[in-house]
Amino acid sequence: MNQSLSDMEHPLSQFRYCPKCGSEHFKVHNEKSKQCADCGFIYYFNPSSATVALILNEKNELLVCRRAKDPAKGTLDLPGGFIDMNETGEEGVAREVLEETGLKVEKTTYLFTLPNIYVYSGFPVHTLDMFFLCRVKDTSHIAAMDDAADAFFVPLMEIHPEDFGLDSIRKGLDMFIHSNSPSYS
């Protein structure tokens, strides 16, 4: 899964100037950083934190959304998104679920993480996607909002990961479905 630097473009190739002093002598230091030849500043490229919510109702149906925006506009997705500054993963997933579906998360259970590359405005953002099983207060009042064009429940047995537009979501769904998926409780 890991590619060498020679196999791909450096993750900071789009950054030409040092963010500290503005020098254009900002060169590759190693596979995950660049260093300024003028001021010595080293910038390490680390993944952004993102969340994914797996929400089951009492019928063992999974809440899915349809993406309202690119990337993968119009494809199926799960609620979630980037974590804000000074926010925990649990707070971030609860906020994203509320923003995208109007549902209030009562409990989160961390499941696993997956690395991902999320292309935003043509820029590849390396993320670490944290998957949470979320219990919500009331599954009967869903409202698609924010990044979600639609939100609805699908029986877990009818979920096909290949129908989802983002790579980490497909992989995560496959892991979730083929594990001993917890039921709604």
Coordinates of N, CA and C in Angstrom, one line a residue:
M1 N 0.8 -1.2 0.0 CA 0.0 0.0 0.0 C 0.9 1.3 0.0
N2 N 2.0 1.2 0.7 CA 2.9 2.4 0.7 C 3.6 2.5 -0.6
Q3 N 3.6 3.7 -1.1 CA 4.4 3.9 -2.4 C 5.6 4.7 -2.0
S4 N 6.7 4.5 -2.8 CA 7.9 5.3 -2.5 C 7.8 6.6 -3.2
L5 N 8.6 7.5 -2.8 CA 8.6 8.9 -3.3 C 8.8 8.9 -4.8
S6 N 9.6 8.0 -5.3 CA 9.8 8.0 -6.8 C 8.6 7.5 -7.5
D7 N 7.6 6.8 -6.8 CA 6.4 6.3 -7.5 C 5.3 7.3 -7.6
M8 N 5.4 8.4 -6.9 CA 4.3 9.4 -6.8 C 4.9 10.8 -6.7
E9 N 4.0 11.8 -6.9 CA 4.4 13.1 -6.7 C 4.5 13.4 -5.2
H10 N 5.5 14.3 -4.8 CA 5.6 14.6 -3.4 C 4.4 15.3 -2.9
P11 N 3.9 14.9 -1.7 CA 2.6 15.4 -1.2 C 2.6 17.0 -1.1
L12 N 3.8 17.6 -1.0 CA 3.9 19.0 -0.9 C 4.3 19.7 -2.2
S13 N 4.2 19.0 -3.3 CA 4.6 19.6 -4.6 C 3.9 20.8 -4.9
Q14 N 2.7 21.0 -4.5 CA 1.9 22.2 -4.8 C 2.3 23.4 -4.0
F15 N 3.1 23.2 -2.9 CA 3.6 24.3 -2.1 C 4.9 24.7 -2.5
R16 N 5.0 25.9 -3.1 CA 6.3 26.4 -3.7 C 7.0 27.3 -2.7
Y17 N 6.4 28.0 -1.8 CA 7.0 28.9 -0.9 C 7.0 28.5 0.5
C18 N 8.0 28.9 1.3 CA 8.1 28.6 2.7 C 6.9 29.3 3.4
P19 N 6.1 28.6 4.2 CA 5.0 29.2 4.9 C 5.5 30.2 6.1
K20 N 6.8 30.1 6.5 CA 7.3 30.9 7.6 C 7.9 32.2 7.0
C21 N 8.8 32.1 6.0 CA 9.4 33.3 5.6 C 9.1 33.7 4.1
G22 N 8.4 32.9 3.4 CA 8.0 33.2 2.0 C 9.0 32.9 1.0
S23 N 10.2 32.4 1.3 CA 11.2 32.0 0.4 C 10.7 31.0 -0.6
E24 N 11.2 31.1 -1.9 CA 10.9 30.1 -2.9 C 12.0 29.0 -2.8
H25 N 12.9 29.0 -1.9 CA 13.9 27.9 -1.7 C 13.3 26.9 -0.7
F26 N 12.1 26.4 -1.0 CA 11.4 25.4 -0.2 C 11.5 24.1 -0.9
K27 N 12.3 23.2 -0.5 CA 12.7 22.0 -1.2 C 12.3 20.8 -0.4
V28 N 12.2 19.6 -1.1 CA 11.9 18.4 -0.5 C 13.0 18.0 0.5
H29 N 12.6 17.7 1.7 CA 13.5 17.3 2.8 C 13.6 15.8 2.9
N30 N 12.4 15.2 2.9 CA 12.2 13.7 2.9 C 10.8 13.4 2.4
E31 N 10.4 12.2 2.4 CA 9.1 11.8 1.8 C 7.9 12.5 2.4
K32 N 8.0 13.1 3.6 CA 6.9 13.7 4.2 C 7.1 15.1 4.6
S33 N 8.2 15.7 4.2 CA 8.4 17.1 4.6 C 9.2 17.9 3.5
K34 N 9.1 19.2 3.6 CA 9.9 20.2 2.9 C 10.6 21.1 3.8
Q35 N 11.8 21.6 3.4 CA 12.6 22.4 4.3 C 13.0 23.7 3.5
C36 N 13.0 24.8 4.2 CA 13.4 26.1 3.6 C 14.9 26.2 3.7
A37 N 15.6 26.5 2.6 CA 17.0 26.6 2.6 C 17.4 28.0 3.2
D38 N 16.5 28.9 3.3 CA 16.8 30.3 3.8 C 16.7 30.4 5.3
C39 N 15.5 29.9 5.8 CA 15.3 30.1 7.3 C 15.4 28.8 8.1
G40 N 15.5 27.6 7.3 CA 15.7 26.3 8.0 C 14.4 25.7 8.4
F41 N 13.2 26.3 8.3 CA 11.9 25.8 8.7 C 11.7 24.5 8.0
I42 N 11.2 23.4 8.7 CA 10.8 22.2 8.1 C 9.3 22.0 8.3
Y43 N 8.6 21.8 7.2 CA 7.2 21.6 7.3 C 6.9 20.1 7.1
Y44 N 6.3 19.5 8.1 CA 5.9 18.0 7.9 C 4.5 17.9 7.4
F45 N 4.3 17.1 6.5 CA 2.9 16.9 5.9 C 2.3 15.7 6.6
N46 N 1.3 16.0 7.4 CA 0.6 15.0 8.2 C -0.8 14.9 7.7
P47 N -1.5 13.8 7.9 CA -2.9 13.7 7.5 C -3.8 14.6 8.3
S48 N -4.9 15.0 7.7 CA -6.0 15.7 8.4 C -6.9 14.7 8.9
S49 N -7.5 15.0 10.1 CA -8.4 14.1 10.7 C -9.8 14.3 10.1
A50 N -10.5 13.1 9.9 CA -11.8 13.1 9.4 C -12.6 12.0 10.1
T51 N -13.9 12.2 10.0 CA -14.8 11.2 10.7 C -15.8 10.6 9.7
V52 N -16.2 9.4 10.1 CA -17.3 8.7 9.3 C -18.2 8.1 10.3
A53 N -19.5 8.3 10.1 CA -20.6 7.8 11.1 C -21.3 6.6 10.5
L54 N -21.3 5.5 11.2 CA -22.1 4.3 10.9 C -23.3 4.4 11.8
I55 N -24.5 4.6 11.3 CA -25.7 4.7 12.1 C -26.7 3.7 11.7
L56 N -27.0 2.8 12.7 CA -28.0 1.8 12.4 C -29.3 2.1 13.2
N57 N -30.4 1.9 12.5 CA -31.7 2.0 13.3 C -32.1 0.7 13.9
E58 N -33.3 0.7 14.5 CA -33.8 -0.5 15.2 C -34.1 -1.7 14.2
K59 N -34.2 -1.4 12.9 CA -34.5 -2.4 11.9 C -33.2 -2.9 11.3
N60 N -32.0 -2.5 11.8 CA -30.7 -2.9 11.3 C -30.5 -2.4 9.9
E61 N -31.0 -1.1 9.7 CA -30.7 -0.4 8.5 C -29.6 0.6 8.7
L62 N -28.8 0.9 7.7 CA -27.7 1.8 7.8 C -28.1 3.2 7.2
L63 N -27.8 4.3 7.9 CA -28.1 5.6 7.3 C -27.0 5.9 6.3
V64 N -27.5 6.2 5.1 CA -26.6 6.6 4.0 C -27.1 8.0 3.5
C65 N -26.1 8.7 2.8 CA -26.4 10.0 2.3 C -26.0 9.9 0.8
R66 N -26.6 10.9 0.0 CA -26.1 11.1 -1.3 C -25.3 12.4 -1.3
R67 N -24.1 12.4 -1.9 CA -23.3 13.5 -1.9 C -23.8 14.7 -2.7
A68 N -23.9 15.9 -2.1 CA -24.4 17.1 -2.8 C -23.2 17.8 -3.5
K69 N -22.0 17.5 -3.2 CA -20.8 18.2 -3.7 C -19.7 17.3 -4.2
D70 N -18.9 17.8 -5.0 CA -17.7 17.0 -5.4 C -16.7 17.0 -4.2
P71 N -15.9 16.0 -4.1 CA -15.7 14.9 -5.1 C -16.9 13.9 -5.0
A72 N -17.0 13.2 -6.0 CA -18.0 12.1 -6.1 C -19.5 12.6 -5.9
K73 N -19.8 13.8 -6.4 CA -21.1 14.3 -6.3 C -22.1 13.3 -6.9
G74 N -23.2 13.1 -6.1 CA -24.3 12.3 -6.6 C -24.2 10.8 -6.2
T75 N -23.0 10.4 -5.6 CA -22.8 9.0 -5.2 C -23.2 8.9 -3.8
L76 N -23.4 7.6 -3.3 CA -23.7 7.4 -1.9 C -22.5 7.6 -1.0
D77 N -22.8 7.9 0.2 CA -21.8 8.3 1.2 C -22.3 8.0 2.6
L78 N -21.5 8.2 3.6 CA -21.9 8.1 5.0 C -21.7 9.5 5.6
P79 N -22.5 9.8 6.6 CA -22.3 11.1 7.2 C -20.9 11.2 7.8
G80 N -20.3 12.4 7.7 CA -19.0 12.6 8.3 C -18.3 13.8 7.6
G81 N -17.1 14.0 8.1 CA -16.3 15.1 7.5 C -15.1 15.4 8.3
F82 N -14.4 16.5 8.0 CA -13.2 17.0 8.7 C -13.5 17.4 10.1
I83 N -12.6 17.1 11.0 CA -12.6 17.5 12.4 C -12.1 19.0 12.4
D84 N -12.8 19.8 13.2 CA -12.4 21.2 13.4 C -11.3 21.3 14.4
M85 N -10.7 22.5 14.4 CA -9.6 22.7 15.4 C -10.2 22.6 16.8
N86 N -9.5 22.1 17.8 CA -9.9 21.9 19.2 C -11.1 21.1 19.4
E87 N -11.3 20.1 18.5 CA -12.5 19.2 18.5 C -12.0 17.8 18.6
T88 N -12.6 17.0 19.4 CA -12.3 15.5 19.5 C -12.9 14.8 18.3
G89 N -12.5 13.6 18.0 CA -13.1 12.8 17.0 C -14.6 12.6 17.3
E90 N -14.9 12.3 18.6 CA -16.3 12.1 18.9 C -17.2 13.4 18.8
E91 N -16.6 14.5 19.1 CA -17.3 15.8 18.9 C -17.5 16.1 17.4
G92 N -16.4 15.8 16.7 CA -16.5 16.1 15.2 C -17.5 15.2 14.5
V93 N -17.6 13.9 14.8 CA -18.5 13.1 14.2 C -20.0 13.5 14.6
A94 N -20.2 13.8 15.8 CA -21.5 14.3 16.3 C -21.9 15.6 15.6
R95 N -21.0 16.5 15.4 CA -21.3 17.7 14.7 C -21.6 17.5 13.3
E96 N -20.8 16.7 12.6 CA -21.0 16.4 11.2 C -22.4 15.7 11.0
V97 N -22.7 14.7 11.8 CA -24.0 14.0 11.7 C -25.2 15.1 11.9
L98 N -25.1 15.9 12.8 CA -26.1 17.0 13.0 C -26.2 17.9 11.8
E99 N -25.0 18.4 11.3 CA -25.0 19.3 10.2 C -25.6 18.6 8.9
E100 N -25.3 17.4 8.7 CA -25.7 16.7 7.5 C -27.1 16.0 7.5
T101 N -27.6 15.7 8.7 CA -28.8 14.9 8.8 C -29.8 15.5 9.8
G102 N -29.4 16.4 10.6 CA -30.3 16.9 11.7 C -30.4 15.9 12.9
L103 N -29.7 14.8 12.8 CA -29.8 13.8 13.9 C -28.8 14.1 15.0
K104 N -29.2 14.0 16.3 CA -28.4 14.2 17.4 C -27.8 12.9 17.9
V105 N -26.4 12.8 17.9 CA -25.7 11.7 18.4 C -25.7 11.6 19.9
E106 N -26.1 10.4 20.4 CA -26.2 10.2 21.9 C -24.9 9.5 22.3
K107 N -24.4 8.6 21.5 CA -23.3 7.8 21.9 C -22.4 7.4 20.7
T108 N -21.1 7.5 20.8 CA -20.2 7.1 19.8 C -19.3 6.0 20.3
T109 N -19.0 5.0 19.4 CA -18.1 3.9 19.7 C -17.1 3.9 18.5
Y110 N -15.8 4.1 18.9 CA -14.7 4.1 17.9 C -14.6 2.7 17.4
L111 N -14.5 2.6 16.0 CA -14.3 1.2 15.4 C -12.9 1.0 14.8
F112 N -12.5 1.9 13.9 CA -11.2 1.7 13.2 C -10.9 3.0 12.4
T113 N -9.7 3.1 11.8 CA -9.3 4.2 11.0 C -8.8 3.6 9.6
L114 N -8.9 4.5 8.6 CA -8.3 4.1 7.3 C -7.7 5.4 6.7
P115 N -6.5 5.3 6.1 CA -5.9 6.4 5.4 C -6.7 6.6 4.1
N116 N -6.7 7.9 3.7 CA -7.4 8.2 2.5 C -6.8 9.4 1.8
I117 N -7.1 9.6 0.5 CA -6.8 10.9 -0.1 C -8.1 11.4 -0.7
Y118 N -8.4 12.6 -0.1 CA -9.7 13.3 -0.5 C -9.3 14.5 -1.3
V119 N -9.7 14.5 -2.6 CA -9.4 15.6 -3.5 C -10.4 16.7 -3.3
Y120 N -9.9 17.8 -2.8 CA -10.8 19.0 -2.5 C -10.3 20.1 -3.4
S121 N -11.1 20.7 -4.2 CA -10.8 21.8 -5.1 C -9.5 21.4 -5.9
G122 N -9.4 20.2 -6.4 CA -8.3 19.8 -7.2 C -7.0 19.5 -6.4
F123 N -7.1 19.6 -5.1 CA -5.9 19.5 -4.2 C -6.1 18.1 -3.4
P124 N -5.1 17.3 -3.5 CA -5.2 16.0 -2.7 C -4.9 16.2 -1.2
V125 N -5.9 16.0 -0.4 CA -5.8 16.1 1.0 C -5.6 14.7 1.6
H126 N -4.5 14.4 2.2 CA -4.3 13.1 2.9 C -5.1 13.2 4.2
T127 N -6.0 12.2 4.4 CA -6.7 12.2 5.6 C -6.5 10.9 6.4
L128 N -6.9 10.9 7.6 CA -7.0 9.7 8.4 C -8.5 9.6 8.8
D129 N -9.2 8.8 8.2 CA -10.7 8.7 8.4 C -11.0 7.8 9.6
M130 N -11.6 8.3 10.6 CA -12.0 7.6 11.8 C -13.4 7.2 11.7
F131 N -13.7 5.9 11.8 CA -15.0 5.3 11.7 C -15.6 5.1 13.1
F132 N -16.8 5.6 13.3 CA -17.5 5.5 14.6 C -18.9 4.9 14.3
L133 N -19.3 4.0 15.2 CA -20.6 3.5 15.3 C -21.3 4.5 16.2
C134 N -22.4 5.1 15.7 CA -23.1 6.2 16.4 C -24.5 5.8 16.7
R135 N -24.9 6.1 17.9 CA -26.3 5.9 18.3 C -26.9 7.3 18.3
V136 N -28.1 7.5 17.6 CA -28.7 8.8 17.6 C -30.0 8.7 18.4
K137 N -30.5 9.9 18.8 CA -31.7 10.0 19.6 C -32.9 9.5 19.0
D138 N -33.2 9.9 17.7 CA -34.4 9.6 17.0 C -34.1 9.5 15.5
T139 N -34.3 8.3 15.0 CA -34.0 8.1 13.6 C -35.2 8.4 12.6
S140 N -36.3 8.9 13.2 CA -37.5 9.1 12.3 C -37.5 10.5 11.7
H141 N -36.6 11.4 12.1 CA -36.7 12.8 11.6 C -35.3 13.1 10.9
I142 N -35.1 12.6 9.7 CA -33.9 12.9 9.0 C -34.1 14.1 8.0
A143 N -33.2 15.0 8.0 CA -33.2 16.1 7.0 C -31.9 16.2 6.3
A144 N -31.8 16.0 5.0 CA -30.5 16.1 4.3 C -30.2 17.6 4.2
M145 N -29.0 17.9 4.7 CA -28.5 19.3 4.8 C -27.0 19.3 4.5
D146 N -26.5 20.5 4.3 CA -25.0 20.8 4.2 C -24.5 20.0 3.0
D147 N -23.6 19.0 3.2 CA -23.0 18.3 2.1 C -23.8 17.1 1.6
A148 N -25.0 16.9 2.2 CA -25.8 15.7 1.9 C -27.0 16.2 1.0
A149 N -27.2 15.7 -0.2 CA -28.4 16.0 -1.0 C -29.6 15.2 -0.6
D150 N -29.3 14.0 0.0 CA -30.4 13.1 0.5 C -29.8 12.3 1.6
A151 N -30.7 11.8 2.5 CA -30.3 10.9 3.6 C -31.4 9.9 3.8
F152 N -31.1 8.6 3.9 CA -32.1 7.6 4.0 C -31.5 6.3 4.6
F153 N -32.3 5.5 5.1 CA -31.8 4.2 5.6 C -32.0 3.1 4.6
V154 N -31.0 2.2 4.6 CA -30.9 1.0 3.7 C -30.7 -0.2 4.5
P155 N -31.4 -1.3 4.3 CA -31.1 -2.5 5.1 C -29.7 -2.9 4.9
L156 N -29.0 -3.2 6.0 CA -27.6 -3.5 6.0 C -27.3 -4.6 5.0
M157 N -28.2 -5.6 4.9 CA -27.9 -6.7 3.9 C -28.0 -6.2 2.5
E158 N -28.5 -5.0 2.2 CA -28.6 -4.5 0.8 C -27.5 -3.4 0.5
I159 N -26.6 -3.2 1.4 CA -25.5 -2.3 1.2 C -24.5 -2.9 0.3
H160 N -24.1 -2.2 -0.7 CA -23.0 -2.7 -1.6 C -22.0 -1.6 -1.6
P161 N -20.8 -1.9 -1.0 CA -19.8 -0.8 -0.9 C -19.4 -0.2 -2.3
E162 N -19.5 -1.0 -3.4 CA -19.1 -0.4 -4.7 C -20.0 0.7 -5.1
D163 N -21.2 0.9 -4.5 CA -22.1 1.9 -4.9 C -21.7 3.3 -4.2
F164 N -20.7 3.3 -3.4 CA -20.3 4.5 -2.7 C -19.1 5.1 -3.4
G165 N -19.1 6.4 -3.5 CA -18.2 7.1 -4.3 C -16.8 7.3 -3.8
L166 N -16.5 7.2 -2.5 CA -15.2 7.5 -2.0 C -14.5 6.2 -1.5
D167 N -13.3 6.1 -1.8 CA -12.5 4.8 -1.6 C -12.5 4.4 -0.2
S168 N -12.2 5.3 0.8 CA -12.2 4.9 2.2 C -13.5 4.4 2.7
I169 N -14.6 5.0 2.2 CA -15.9 4.6 2.6 C -16.2 3.2 2.1
R170 N -15.9 2.9 0.8 CA -16.0 1.6 0.3 C -15.3 0.5 1.2
K171 N -14.0 0.8 1.5 CA -13.2 -0.1 2.3 C -13.8 -0.2 3.7
G172 N -14.2 0.9 4.3 CA -14.7 0.9 5.6 C -16.0 0.1 5.7
L173 N -16.9 0.3 4.7 CA -18.1 -0.5 4.7 C -17.9 -2.0 4.5
D174 N -16.9 -2.3 3.7 CA -16.6 -3.7 3.5 C -16.1 -4.3 4.8
M175 N -15.3 -3.6 5.6 CA -14.8 -4.1 6.9 C -15.9 -4.2 7.9
F176 N -16.8 -3.2 7.9 CA -17.9 -3.2 8.8 C -18.9 -4.3 8.5
I177 N -19.2 -4.5 7.3 CA -20.2 -5.5 6.9 C -19.7 -6.9 7.2
H178 N -18.4 -7.1 6.9 CA -17.8 -8.4 7.0 C -17.3 -8.7 8.4
S179 N -17.4 -7.8 9.3 CA -17.1 -8.0 10.7 C -18.4 -8.4 11.4
N180 N -18.3 -8.6 12.7 CA -19.5 -8.9 13.4 C -20.1 -7.6 13.7
S181 N -20.8 -7.1 12.7 CA -21.5 -5.7 12.8 C -22.4 -5.6 14.0
P182 N -22.1 -4.6 14.8 CA -23.0 -4.4 16.0 C -24.4 -4.0 15.5
S183 N -25.3 -4.4 16.3 CA -26.7 -4.0 15.9 C -27.1 -2.7 16.7
Y184 N -28.2 -2.2 16.4 CA -28.7 -1.0 17.1 C -29.0 -1.3 18.5
S185 N -28.4 -0.5 19.4 CA -28.7 -0.7 20.8 C -28.5 0.5 21.6

